[in-house]
XYZ file of C-alpha atoms in Angstrom:
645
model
C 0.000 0.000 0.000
C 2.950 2.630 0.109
C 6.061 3.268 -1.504
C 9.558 3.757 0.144
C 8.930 7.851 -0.159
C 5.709 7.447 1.691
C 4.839 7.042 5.049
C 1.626 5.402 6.356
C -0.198 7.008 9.422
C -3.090 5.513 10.872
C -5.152 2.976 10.988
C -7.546 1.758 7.875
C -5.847 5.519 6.222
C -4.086 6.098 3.393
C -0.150 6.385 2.621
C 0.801 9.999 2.993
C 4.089 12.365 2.165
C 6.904 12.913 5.144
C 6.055 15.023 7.807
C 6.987 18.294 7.643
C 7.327 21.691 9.375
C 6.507 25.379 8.157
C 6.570 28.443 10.245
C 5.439 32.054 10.103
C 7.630 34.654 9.834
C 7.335 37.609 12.315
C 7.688 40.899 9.640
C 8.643 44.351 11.587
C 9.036 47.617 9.916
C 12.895 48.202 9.931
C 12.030 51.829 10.065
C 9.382 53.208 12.052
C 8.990 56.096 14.589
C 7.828 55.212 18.181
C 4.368 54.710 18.586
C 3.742 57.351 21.541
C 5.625 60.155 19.328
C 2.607 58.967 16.508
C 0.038 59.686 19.106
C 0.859 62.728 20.317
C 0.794 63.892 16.654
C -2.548 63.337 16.288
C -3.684 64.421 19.380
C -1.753 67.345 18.381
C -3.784 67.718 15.352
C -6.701 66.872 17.449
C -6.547 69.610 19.671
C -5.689 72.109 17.214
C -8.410 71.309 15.320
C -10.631 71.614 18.804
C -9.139 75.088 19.526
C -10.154 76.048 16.175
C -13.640 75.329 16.034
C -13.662 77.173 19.263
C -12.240 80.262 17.911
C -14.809 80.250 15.222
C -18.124 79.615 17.698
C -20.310 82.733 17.216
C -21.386 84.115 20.416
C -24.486 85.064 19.563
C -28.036 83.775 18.326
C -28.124 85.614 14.744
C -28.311 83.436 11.585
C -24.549 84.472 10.442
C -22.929 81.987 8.083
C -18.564 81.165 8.646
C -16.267 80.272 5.705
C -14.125 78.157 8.644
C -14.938 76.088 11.051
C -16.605 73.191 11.811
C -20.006 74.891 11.055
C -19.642 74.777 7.783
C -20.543 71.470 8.067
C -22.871 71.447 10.618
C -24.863 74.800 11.160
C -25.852 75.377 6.996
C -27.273 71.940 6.690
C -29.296 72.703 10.043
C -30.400 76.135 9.464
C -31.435 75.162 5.378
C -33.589 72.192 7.071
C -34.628 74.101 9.771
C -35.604 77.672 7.166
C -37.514 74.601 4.904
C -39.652 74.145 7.620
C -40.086 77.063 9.008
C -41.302 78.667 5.178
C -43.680 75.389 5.196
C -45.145 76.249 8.818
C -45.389 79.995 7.760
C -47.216 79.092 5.020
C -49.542 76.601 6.059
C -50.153 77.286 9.802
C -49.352 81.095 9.590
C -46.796 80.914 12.559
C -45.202 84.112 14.234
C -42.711 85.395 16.232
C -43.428 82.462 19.275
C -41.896 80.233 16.473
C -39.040 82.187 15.421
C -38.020 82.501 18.972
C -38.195 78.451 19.592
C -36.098 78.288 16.616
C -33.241 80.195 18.068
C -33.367 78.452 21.221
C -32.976 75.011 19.731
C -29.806 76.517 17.149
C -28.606 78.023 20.776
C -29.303 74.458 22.072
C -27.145 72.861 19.555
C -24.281 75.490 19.845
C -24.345 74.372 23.512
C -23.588 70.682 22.741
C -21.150 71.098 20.705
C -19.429 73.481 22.866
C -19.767 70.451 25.519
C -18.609 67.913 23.016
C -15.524 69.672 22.012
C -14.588 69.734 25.890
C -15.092 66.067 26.575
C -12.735 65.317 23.503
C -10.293 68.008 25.212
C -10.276 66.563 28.209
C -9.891 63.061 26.947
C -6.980 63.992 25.207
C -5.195 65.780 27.597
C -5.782 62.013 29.838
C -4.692 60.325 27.026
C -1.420 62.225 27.395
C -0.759 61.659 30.496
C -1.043 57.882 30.290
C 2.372 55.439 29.700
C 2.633 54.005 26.191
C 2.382 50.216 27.724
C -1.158 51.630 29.024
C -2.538 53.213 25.659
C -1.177 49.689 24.009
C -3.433 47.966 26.689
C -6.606 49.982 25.777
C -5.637 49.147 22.114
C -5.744 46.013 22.631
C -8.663 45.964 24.856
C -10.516 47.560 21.968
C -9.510 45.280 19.279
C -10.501 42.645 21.529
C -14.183 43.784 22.242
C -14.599 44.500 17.730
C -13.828 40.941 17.628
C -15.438 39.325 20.020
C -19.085 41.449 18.463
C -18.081 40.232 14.923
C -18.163 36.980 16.029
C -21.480 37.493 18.297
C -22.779 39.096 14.667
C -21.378 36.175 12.224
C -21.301 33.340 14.600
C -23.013 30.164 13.816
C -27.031 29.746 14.303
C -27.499 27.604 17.667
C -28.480 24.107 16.677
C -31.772 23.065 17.076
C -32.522 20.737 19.940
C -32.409 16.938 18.742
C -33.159 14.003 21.480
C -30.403 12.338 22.531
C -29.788 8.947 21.299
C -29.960 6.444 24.004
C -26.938 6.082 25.673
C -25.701 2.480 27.508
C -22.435 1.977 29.159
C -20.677 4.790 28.890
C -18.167 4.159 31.986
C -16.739 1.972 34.496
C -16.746 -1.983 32.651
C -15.316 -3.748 35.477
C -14.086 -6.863 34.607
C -14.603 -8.572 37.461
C -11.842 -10.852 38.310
C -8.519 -9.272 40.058
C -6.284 -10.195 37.555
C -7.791 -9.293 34.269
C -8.492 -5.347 36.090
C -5.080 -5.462 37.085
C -4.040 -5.896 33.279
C -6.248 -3.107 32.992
C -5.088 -0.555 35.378
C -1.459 -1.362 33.407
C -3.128 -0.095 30.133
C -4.411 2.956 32.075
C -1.122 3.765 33.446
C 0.012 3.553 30.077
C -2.646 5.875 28.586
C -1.813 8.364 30.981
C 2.233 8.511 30.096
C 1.178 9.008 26.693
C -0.957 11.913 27.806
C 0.933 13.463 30.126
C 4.067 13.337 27.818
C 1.921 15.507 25.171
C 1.037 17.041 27.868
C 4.519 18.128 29.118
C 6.283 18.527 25.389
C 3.700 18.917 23.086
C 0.533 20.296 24.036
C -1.271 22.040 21.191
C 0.883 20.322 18.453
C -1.080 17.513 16.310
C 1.397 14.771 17.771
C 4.587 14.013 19.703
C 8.120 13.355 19.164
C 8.709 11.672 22.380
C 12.081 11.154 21.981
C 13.057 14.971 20.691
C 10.520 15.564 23.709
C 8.587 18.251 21.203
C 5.213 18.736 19.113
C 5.125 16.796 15.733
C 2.356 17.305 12.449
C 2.291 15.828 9.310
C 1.090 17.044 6.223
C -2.790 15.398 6.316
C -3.186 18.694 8.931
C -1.420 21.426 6.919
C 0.849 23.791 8.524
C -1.294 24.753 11.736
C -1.429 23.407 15.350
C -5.033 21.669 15.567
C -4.225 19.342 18.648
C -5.092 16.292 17.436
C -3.751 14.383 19.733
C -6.231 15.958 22.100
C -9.521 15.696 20.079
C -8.547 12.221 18.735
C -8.069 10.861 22.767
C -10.814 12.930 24.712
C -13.484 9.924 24.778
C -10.455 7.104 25.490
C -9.584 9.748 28.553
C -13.644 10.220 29.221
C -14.089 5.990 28.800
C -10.698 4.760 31.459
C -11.839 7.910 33.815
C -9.368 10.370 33.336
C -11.939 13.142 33.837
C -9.472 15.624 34.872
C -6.886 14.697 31.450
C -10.356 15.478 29.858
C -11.168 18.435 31.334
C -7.714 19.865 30.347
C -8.486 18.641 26.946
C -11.702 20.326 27.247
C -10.509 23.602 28.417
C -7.843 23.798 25.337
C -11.116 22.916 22.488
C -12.724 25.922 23.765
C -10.161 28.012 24.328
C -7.796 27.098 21.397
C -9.567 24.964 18.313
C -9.842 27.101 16.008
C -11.206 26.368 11.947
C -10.591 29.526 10.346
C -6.825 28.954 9.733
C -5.182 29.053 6.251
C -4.530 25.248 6.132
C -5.006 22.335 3.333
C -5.853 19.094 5.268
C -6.997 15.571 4.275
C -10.817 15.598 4.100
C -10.600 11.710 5.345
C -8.566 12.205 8.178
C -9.801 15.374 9.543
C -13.565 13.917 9.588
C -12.617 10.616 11.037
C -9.990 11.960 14.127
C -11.841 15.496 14.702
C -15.262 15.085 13.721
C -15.670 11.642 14.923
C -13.308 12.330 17.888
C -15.591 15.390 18.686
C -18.806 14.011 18.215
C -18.171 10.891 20.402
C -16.961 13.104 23.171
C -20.125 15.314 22.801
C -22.117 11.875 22.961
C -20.172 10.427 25.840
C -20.005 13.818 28.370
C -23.584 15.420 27.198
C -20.897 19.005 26.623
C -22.317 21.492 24.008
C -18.731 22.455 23.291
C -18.055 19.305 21.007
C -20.611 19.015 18.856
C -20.845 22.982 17.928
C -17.081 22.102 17.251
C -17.922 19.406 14.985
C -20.261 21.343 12.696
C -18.311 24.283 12.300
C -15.731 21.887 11.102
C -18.398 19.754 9.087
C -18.933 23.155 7.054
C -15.145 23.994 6.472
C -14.971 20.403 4.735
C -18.695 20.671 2.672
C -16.206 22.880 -0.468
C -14.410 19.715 -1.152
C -17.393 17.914 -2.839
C -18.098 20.842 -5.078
C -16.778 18.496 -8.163
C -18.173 17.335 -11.058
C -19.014 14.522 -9.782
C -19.740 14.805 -6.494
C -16.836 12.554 -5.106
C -15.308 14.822 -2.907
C -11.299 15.952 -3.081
C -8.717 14.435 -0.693
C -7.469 17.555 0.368
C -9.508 20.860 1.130
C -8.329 24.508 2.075
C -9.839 25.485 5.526
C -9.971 28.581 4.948
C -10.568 28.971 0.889
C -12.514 26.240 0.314
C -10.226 25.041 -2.652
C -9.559 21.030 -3.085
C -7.551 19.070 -5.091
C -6.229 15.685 -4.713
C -2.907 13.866 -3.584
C -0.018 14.121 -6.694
C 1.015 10.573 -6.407
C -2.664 9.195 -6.706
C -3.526 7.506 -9.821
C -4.491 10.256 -12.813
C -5.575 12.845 -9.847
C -7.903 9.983 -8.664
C -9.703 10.462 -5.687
C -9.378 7.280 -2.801
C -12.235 4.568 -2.139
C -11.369 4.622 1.809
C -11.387 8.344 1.648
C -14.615 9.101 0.266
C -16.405 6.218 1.276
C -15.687 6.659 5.047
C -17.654 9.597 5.438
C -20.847 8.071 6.354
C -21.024 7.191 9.782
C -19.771 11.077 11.125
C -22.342 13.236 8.005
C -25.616 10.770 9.158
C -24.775 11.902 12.691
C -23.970 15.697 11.539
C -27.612 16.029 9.719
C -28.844 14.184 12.759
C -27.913 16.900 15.143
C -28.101 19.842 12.607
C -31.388 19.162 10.857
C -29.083 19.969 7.765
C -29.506 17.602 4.919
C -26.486 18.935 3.176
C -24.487 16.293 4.650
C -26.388 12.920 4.689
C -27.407 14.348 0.628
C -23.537 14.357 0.285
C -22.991 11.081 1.426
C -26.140 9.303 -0.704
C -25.168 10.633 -3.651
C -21.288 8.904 -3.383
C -23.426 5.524 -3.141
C -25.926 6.234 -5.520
C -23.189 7.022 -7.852
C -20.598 3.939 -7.156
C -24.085 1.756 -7.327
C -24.290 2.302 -10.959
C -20.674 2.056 -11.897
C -19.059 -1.604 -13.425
C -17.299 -2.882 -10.904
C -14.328 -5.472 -12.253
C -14.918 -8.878 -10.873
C -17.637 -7.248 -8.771
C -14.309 -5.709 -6.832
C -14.500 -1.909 -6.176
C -11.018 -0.652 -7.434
C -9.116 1.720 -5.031
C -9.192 4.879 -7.563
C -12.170 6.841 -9.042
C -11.646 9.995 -10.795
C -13.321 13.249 -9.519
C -13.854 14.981 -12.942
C -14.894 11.820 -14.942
C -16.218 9.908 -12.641
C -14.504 6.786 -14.025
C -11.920 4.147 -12.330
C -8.411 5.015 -12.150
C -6.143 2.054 -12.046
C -7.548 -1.690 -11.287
C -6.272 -2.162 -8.071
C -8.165 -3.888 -4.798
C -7.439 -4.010 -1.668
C -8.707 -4.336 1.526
C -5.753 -3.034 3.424
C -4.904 0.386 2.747
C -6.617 2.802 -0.014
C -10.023 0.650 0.250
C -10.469 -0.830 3.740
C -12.409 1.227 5.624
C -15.218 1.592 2.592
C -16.002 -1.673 3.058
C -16.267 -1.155 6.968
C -18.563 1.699 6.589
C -21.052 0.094 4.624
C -21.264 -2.680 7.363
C -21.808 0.293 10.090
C -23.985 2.391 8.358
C -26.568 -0.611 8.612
C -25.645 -1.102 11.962
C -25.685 2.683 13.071
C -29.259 2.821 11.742
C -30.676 0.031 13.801
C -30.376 -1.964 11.081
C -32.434 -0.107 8.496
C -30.393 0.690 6.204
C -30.990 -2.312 4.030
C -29.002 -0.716 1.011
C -26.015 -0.564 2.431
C -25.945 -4.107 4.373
C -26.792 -5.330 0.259
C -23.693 -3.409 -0.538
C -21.626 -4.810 2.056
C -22.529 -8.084 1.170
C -21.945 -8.436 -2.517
C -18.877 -6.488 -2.057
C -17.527 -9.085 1.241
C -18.910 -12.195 -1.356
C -16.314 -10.804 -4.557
C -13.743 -10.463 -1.962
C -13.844 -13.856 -0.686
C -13.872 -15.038 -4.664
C -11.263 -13.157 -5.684
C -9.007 -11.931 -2.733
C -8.744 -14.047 0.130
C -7.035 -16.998 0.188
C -4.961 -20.037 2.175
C -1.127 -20.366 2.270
C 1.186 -23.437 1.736
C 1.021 -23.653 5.926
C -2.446 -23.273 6.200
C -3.181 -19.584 7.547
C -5.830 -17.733 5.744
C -4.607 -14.109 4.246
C -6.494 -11.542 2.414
C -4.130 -10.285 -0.723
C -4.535 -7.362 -3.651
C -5.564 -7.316 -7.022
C -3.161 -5.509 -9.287
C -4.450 -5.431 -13.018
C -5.951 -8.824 -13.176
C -3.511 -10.304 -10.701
C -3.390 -11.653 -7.316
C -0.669 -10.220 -4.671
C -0.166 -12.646 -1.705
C 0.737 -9.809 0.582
C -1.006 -8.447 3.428
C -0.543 -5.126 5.233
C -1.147 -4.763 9.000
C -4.248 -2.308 8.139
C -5.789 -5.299 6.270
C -6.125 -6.859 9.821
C -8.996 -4.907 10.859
C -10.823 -6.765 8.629
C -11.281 -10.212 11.187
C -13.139 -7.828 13.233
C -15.453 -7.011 10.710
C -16.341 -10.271 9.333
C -17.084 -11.095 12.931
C -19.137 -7.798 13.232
C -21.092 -8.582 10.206
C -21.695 -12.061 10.798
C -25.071 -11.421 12.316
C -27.512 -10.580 9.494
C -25.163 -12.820 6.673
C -27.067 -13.795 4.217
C -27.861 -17.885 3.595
C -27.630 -18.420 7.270
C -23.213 -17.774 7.078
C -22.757 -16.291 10.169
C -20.945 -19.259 11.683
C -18.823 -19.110 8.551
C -18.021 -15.314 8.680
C -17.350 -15.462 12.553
C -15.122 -18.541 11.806
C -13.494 -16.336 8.767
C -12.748 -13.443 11.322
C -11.097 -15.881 13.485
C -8.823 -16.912 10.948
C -7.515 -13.585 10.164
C -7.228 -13.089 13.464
C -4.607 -16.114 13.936
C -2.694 -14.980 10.751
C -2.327 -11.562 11.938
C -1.136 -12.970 15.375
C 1.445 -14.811 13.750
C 2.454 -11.539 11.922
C 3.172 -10.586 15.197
C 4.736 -13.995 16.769
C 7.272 -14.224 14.146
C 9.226 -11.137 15.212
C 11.897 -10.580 17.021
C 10.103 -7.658 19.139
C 6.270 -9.811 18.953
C 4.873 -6.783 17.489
C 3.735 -7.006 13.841
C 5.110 -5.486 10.483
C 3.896 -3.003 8.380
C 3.144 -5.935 5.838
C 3.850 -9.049 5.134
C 4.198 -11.658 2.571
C 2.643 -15.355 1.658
C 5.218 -16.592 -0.873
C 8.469 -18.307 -1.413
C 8.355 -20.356 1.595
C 7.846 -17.422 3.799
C 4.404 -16.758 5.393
C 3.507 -14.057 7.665
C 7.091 -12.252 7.587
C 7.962 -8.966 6.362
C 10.704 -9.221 2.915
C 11.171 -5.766 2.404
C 13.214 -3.146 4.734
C 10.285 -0.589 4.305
C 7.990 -2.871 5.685
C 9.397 -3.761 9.014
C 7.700 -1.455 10.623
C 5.902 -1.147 13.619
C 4.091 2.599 14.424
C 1.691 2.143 17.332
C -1.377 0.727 15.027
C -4.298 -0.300 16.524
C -5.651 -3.401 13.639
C -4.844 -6.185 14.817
C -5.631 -5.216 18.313
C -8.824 -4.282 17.409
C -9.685 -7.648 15.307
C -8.784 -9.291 19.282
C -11.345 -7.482 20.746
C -14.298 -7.868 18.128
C -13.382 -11.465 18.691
C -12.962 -11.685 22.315
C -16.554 -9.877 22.048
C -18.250 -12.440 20.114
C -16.476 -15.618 21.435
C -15.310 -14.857 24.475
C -12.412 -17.372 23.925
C -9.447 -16.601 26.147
C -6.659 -16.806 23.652
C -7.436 -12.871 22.519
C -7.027 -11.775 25.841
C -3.336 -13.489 25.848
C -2.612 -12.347 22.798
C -3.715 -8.600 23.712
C -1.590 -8.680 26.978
C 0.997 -10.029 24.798
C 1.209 -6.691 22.513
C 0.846 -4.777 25.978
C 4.160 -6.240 27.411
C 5.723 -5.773 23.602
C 4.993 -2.334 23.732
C 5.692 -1.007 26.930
C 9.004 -2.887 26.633
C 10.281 -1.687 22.998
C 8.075 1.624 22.454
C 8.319 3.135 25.737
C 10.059 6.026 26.642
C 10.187 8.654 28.884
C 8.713 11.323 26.860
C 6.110 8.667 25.667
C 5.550 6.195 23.141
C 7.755 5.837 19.556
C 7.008 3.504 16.198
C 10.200 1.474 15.715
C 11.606 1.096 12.139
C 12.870 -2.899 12.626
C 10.499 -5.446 14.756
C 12.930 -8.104 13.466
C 16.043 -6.459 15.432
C 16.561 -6.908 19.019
C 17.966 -2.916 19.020
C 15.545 -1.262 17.140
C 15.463 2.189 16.542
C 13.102 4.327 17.037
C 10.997 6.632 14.891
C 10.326 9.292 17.284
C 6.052 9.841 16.582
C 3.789 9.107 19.302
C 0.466 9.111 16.611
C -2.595 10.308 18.056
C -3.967 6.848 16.738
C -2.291 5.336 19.245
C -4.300 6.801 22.008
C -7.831 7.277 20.133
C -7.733 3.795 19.380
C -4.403 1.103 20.178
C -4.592 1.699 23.971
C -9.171 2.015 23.972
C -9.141 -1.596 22.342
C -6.705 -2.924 24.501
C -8.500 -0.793 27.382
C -12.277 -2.746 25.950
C -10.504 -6.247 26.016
C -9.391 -6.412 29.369
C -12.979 -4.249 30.366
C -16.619 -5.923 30.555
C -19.051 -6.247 27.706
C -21.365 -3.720 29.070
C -18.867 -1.247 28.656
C -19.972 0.168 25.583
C -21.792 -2.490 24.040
C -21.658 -3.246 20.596
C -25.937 -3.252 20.667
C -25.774 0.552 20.908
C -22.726 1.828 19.680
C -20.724 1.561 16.402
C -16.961 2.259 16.621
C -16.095 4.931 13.577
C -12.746 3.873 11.879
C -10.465 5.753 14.082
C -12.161 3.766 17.243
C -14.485 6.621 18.294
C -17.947 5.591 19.983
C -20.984 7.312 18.185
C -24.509 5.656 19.402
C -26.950 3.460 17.304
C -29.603 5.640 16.156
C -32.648 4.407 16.714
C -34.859 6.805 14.377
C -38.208 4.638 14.374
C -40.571 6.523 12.798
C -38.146 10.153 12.321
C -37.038 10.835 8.676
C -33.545 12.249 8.193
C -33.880 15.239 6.963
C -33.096 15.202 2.990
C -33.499 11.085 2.909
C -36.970 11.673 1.533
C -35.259 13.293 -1.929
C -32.734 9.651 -1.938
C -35.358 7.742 -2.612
């Protein structure tokens, strides 16, 4: 799924480009004069200008006209008005000398406030003066402050209307029970909160962590600002292990810091998976307002990339322009299956909670539009162009590039209390070509999922393609022709390949991929795919498993990848990725990924926890492991579905 110039992130995500760093230059005038000498130059001119119009005040009540002054302004445009109505009166009431006496009082009246004005303003000035310059920069600044803070009262977004809350089940505690298994527990705790605290300490506000440089980290899928995404991605893993006050930190900085309206180009995909869903499953978990009007003012930065001909939206969108385009090394500007097809789950919440059909519309219209495109084989190649709307190069996979598609047509069923009949059909066909075409057994017996390259089968798996045991298991219940046993049997086997991914290493923790072929099964050929960055897959395919089957062995094999890393990623400024799981002196590749805590540490956290903690009856776990409740609609229409029809 990547080349050697390219650098995988996260889990069920696309390859993307080395990180990088940009900073702002801080311009200053090299010449300037000091700004107290500027003031008193115009309050200078102020004054004089004060003294002048003084000068010129008549000091009496006649109707006299000045060629200077400030009542050439004022007093002609009063006295014309004032003689038009006074002619008008005379002529059509007949009004005397009572009435030409008023007048003067009221021009005599209006003398008198000026006079009054003009000596505020003097006095004001002469305060002004006597103030430091640090003082006249604080009232400044004071007064900038207060013209932003009423534009944003003026263009701030419309409150949301009030939606009922979906029910909520198990949203804390999950005891296990026994003393051992919450001991393994509390370790995985301890372990979230180094993680945390480390970001805390050396890179709070950053998107990520270099724990070994001990300082922030981003990568190019956020552009060149500081979103913390470390701290949206991990707010309901904090929220679920009971880490309220790491939340309420996190918290604090959202509303204080997170700001959209930044001049940055970032990845459609992975901005609505970590932020959105990261937001709205902490709004759903903690009941805080704060989250989900987060959510949707990010929801509407992101709407601009679908404005294609098409329809299929661009990987990349400007924050702040609204301009998209797509990644330079993807096939003839193609846009990405598991980008644009795992939008669903986050945009059916976002119109839920909105009333906004904009978003679910959005969504729709990328199936409606795949439904009537040839699919090769029945396989859904990883590539479809924006501006054509046609396939880009015929490759499959279920590992990186088209994975997560494939897991959000399963959970979009399952998110709508399995109503969503269309999509489960989707998922089905798609999960039946797959099995045809894809998946298949090696020389020593362990099942593997491969990729199709241009009519030909690779017998190489990544460890993103692991997910996928999970979500055979998750979708065995509602198979078609009674093949749940046979799906839940399926995930199971993925799940022991994937383990012995892991087994065969040096370090017990998996490779980036690995190959079927040559007498070598489950082992990692290449250098650039030895690997090992925090993910979260095969982890996660343990715990769908352990949920279904309860069979012991996932629990070992968890607790297994818990001792691995803690013993080979740990350090003190947090967890690192190493670059060789087949060397007993790795090094490392100093990235803590906000992945790790949104979603490697909350499975192993679920596996060693209770089924009623967040039970998989009434929540649905978006790709980047973030909780967002079943909704059970009944009899409510989404607003827009009626126009899908």
């Amino acid at each position: 799924m990547t080349t050697p110039a390219l650098l995988p992130l996260s889990g069920r995500r696309i390859p993307t480009l080395s990180p990088g760093a940009s900073s702002f230059p801080h311009h200053r005038a090299t010449l300037r004069l000091s700004e107290k000498f500027i003031l008193l130059l115009i309050l200078s001119a102020f004054i004089t200008l004060c003294f002048g119009a003084f000068f010129f005040l008549p000091d009496n009540s006649k109707h006299k006209r000045f060629d200077f002054g400030l009542e050439d302004v004022l007093i002609p445009h009063i006295e014309s008005e004032k003689e038009a109505r006074h002619s008008s009166r005379q002529v059509i009431h007949g009004v005397g000398a009572h009435d030409e006496h008023r007048h003067r009082e009221e021009e005599e009246s209006l003398r008198d406030k000026i006079r009054a004005d003009h000596e505020r303003a003097l006095q004001e000035a002469k305060e002004k003066l006597r103030k430091s310059k640090e003082e006249l920069k604080a009232e400044i600044q004071t007064e900038k402050t207060k013209v932003v803070e009423d534009l944003k009262k003026k263009d701030g977004p419309k409150p949301l209307p009030p939606v009922p809350m979906p029910k909520l089940v198990g949203v804390n505690d999950g005891d296990p029970g026994d003393p051992d298994t919450k001991e393994k527990r509390d370790k995985i705790r301890e372990m979230m909160k180094h993680a945390w605290d480390s970001y805390r300490q050396y890179g709070w506000g950053h998107n990520e962590l270099k724990p070994i440089a001990k300082k922030g980290h981003s990568t190019n899928i956020f552009g060149s600002s500081q979103m913390g995404a470390t701290i949206v991605d991990a707010l309901d893993t904090l929220y679920i292990m009971g880490l309220h006050d790491e939340f309420k930190d996190g918290q604090e900085w959202i509303e204080q810091n997170l700001d959209f309206s930044v001049n940055a180009e970032v990845s459609v995909f992975e901005v609505n998976i970590r932020f959105i869903g990261g937001l709205l499953a902490a709004y759903y978990l903690s009941g805080q307002e704060v989250f989900k009007v987060k959510a949707v003012q990010l929801a509407e930065k992101l709407l601009p990339a679908f404005n294609t001909p098409t329809g299929i939206p661009w990987a990349m969108v400007n924050l702040k322009s609204g301009v998209g385009r797509n990644w330079g090394w993807a096939s003839a500007g193609s846009s990405i299956l598991a980008e644009f097809g795992t939008l669903h789950m986050e945009f059916v919440h976002l119109t839920y909670l909105t009333g906004n059909p904009a978003y679910y519309q959005k969504v729709m219209h990328i199936r409606k539009l795949l439904a009537k495109m040839d699919r090769p084989n029945g396989l859904y190649p990883n590539y479809l162009n924006p501006r054509t709307g046609r396939w880009g190069q015929h490759h499959t996979s279920v590992g990186g590039l088209g994975d997560s598609f494939y897991e959000y047509l399963l959970k979009a069923w399952l998110m709508s209390d399995k109503t969503d009949t269309e999509a489960r059909k989707t998922y089905d066909d798609a999960i039946e070509a797959i099995e045809r075409h894809l998946i298949r057994k090696s020389n020593g017996g362990l099942t593997f999922i491969g990729e199709w390259k241009n009519g030909h089968l690779e017998r190489k798996m990544g460890h993103l393609t692991c997910f996928a045991g999970g979500m055979f298991a998750l979708g065995a219940d509602g198979s078609p022709d009674d093949k749940a046993g046979h799906y839940l049997q399926l995930g199971a086997e993925i799940a022991h390949t994937c383990h012995e991914s892991y087994d065969r290493t040096v370090l017990k923790l998996g490779p980036e991929a690995f190959k079927f072929d040559s007498g070598l099964e489950a082992v990692a050929v290449r250098q650039n795919e030895k690997y090992y960055i925090l993910r979260p897959e095969v982890i996660e395919t343990y715990w769908y498993m352990w949920r279904f089957t309860h069979d012991p062995k996932y629990r070992q094999w968890g607790w297994e990848a818990v001792q691995a890393i803690d013993k080979y990623c740990r350090v003190s400024g947090g967890f690192s990725g190493v670059k060789d799981v087949y060397s007993s002196n790795p090094t490392y590749d100093d990235v803590q990924q906000s992945f790790f805590l949104a979603e490697t540490l909350k499975y192993l956290y679920l596996l060693f926890s209770s089924d009623e903690l967040l039970p998989l009856e009434n929540w649905v776990f978006n790709t980047e492991a973030h909780p967002l409740p079943v909704l059970h609609l009944g009899n409510i229409t989404l607003p827009g579905s009626e126009t899908q029809q």
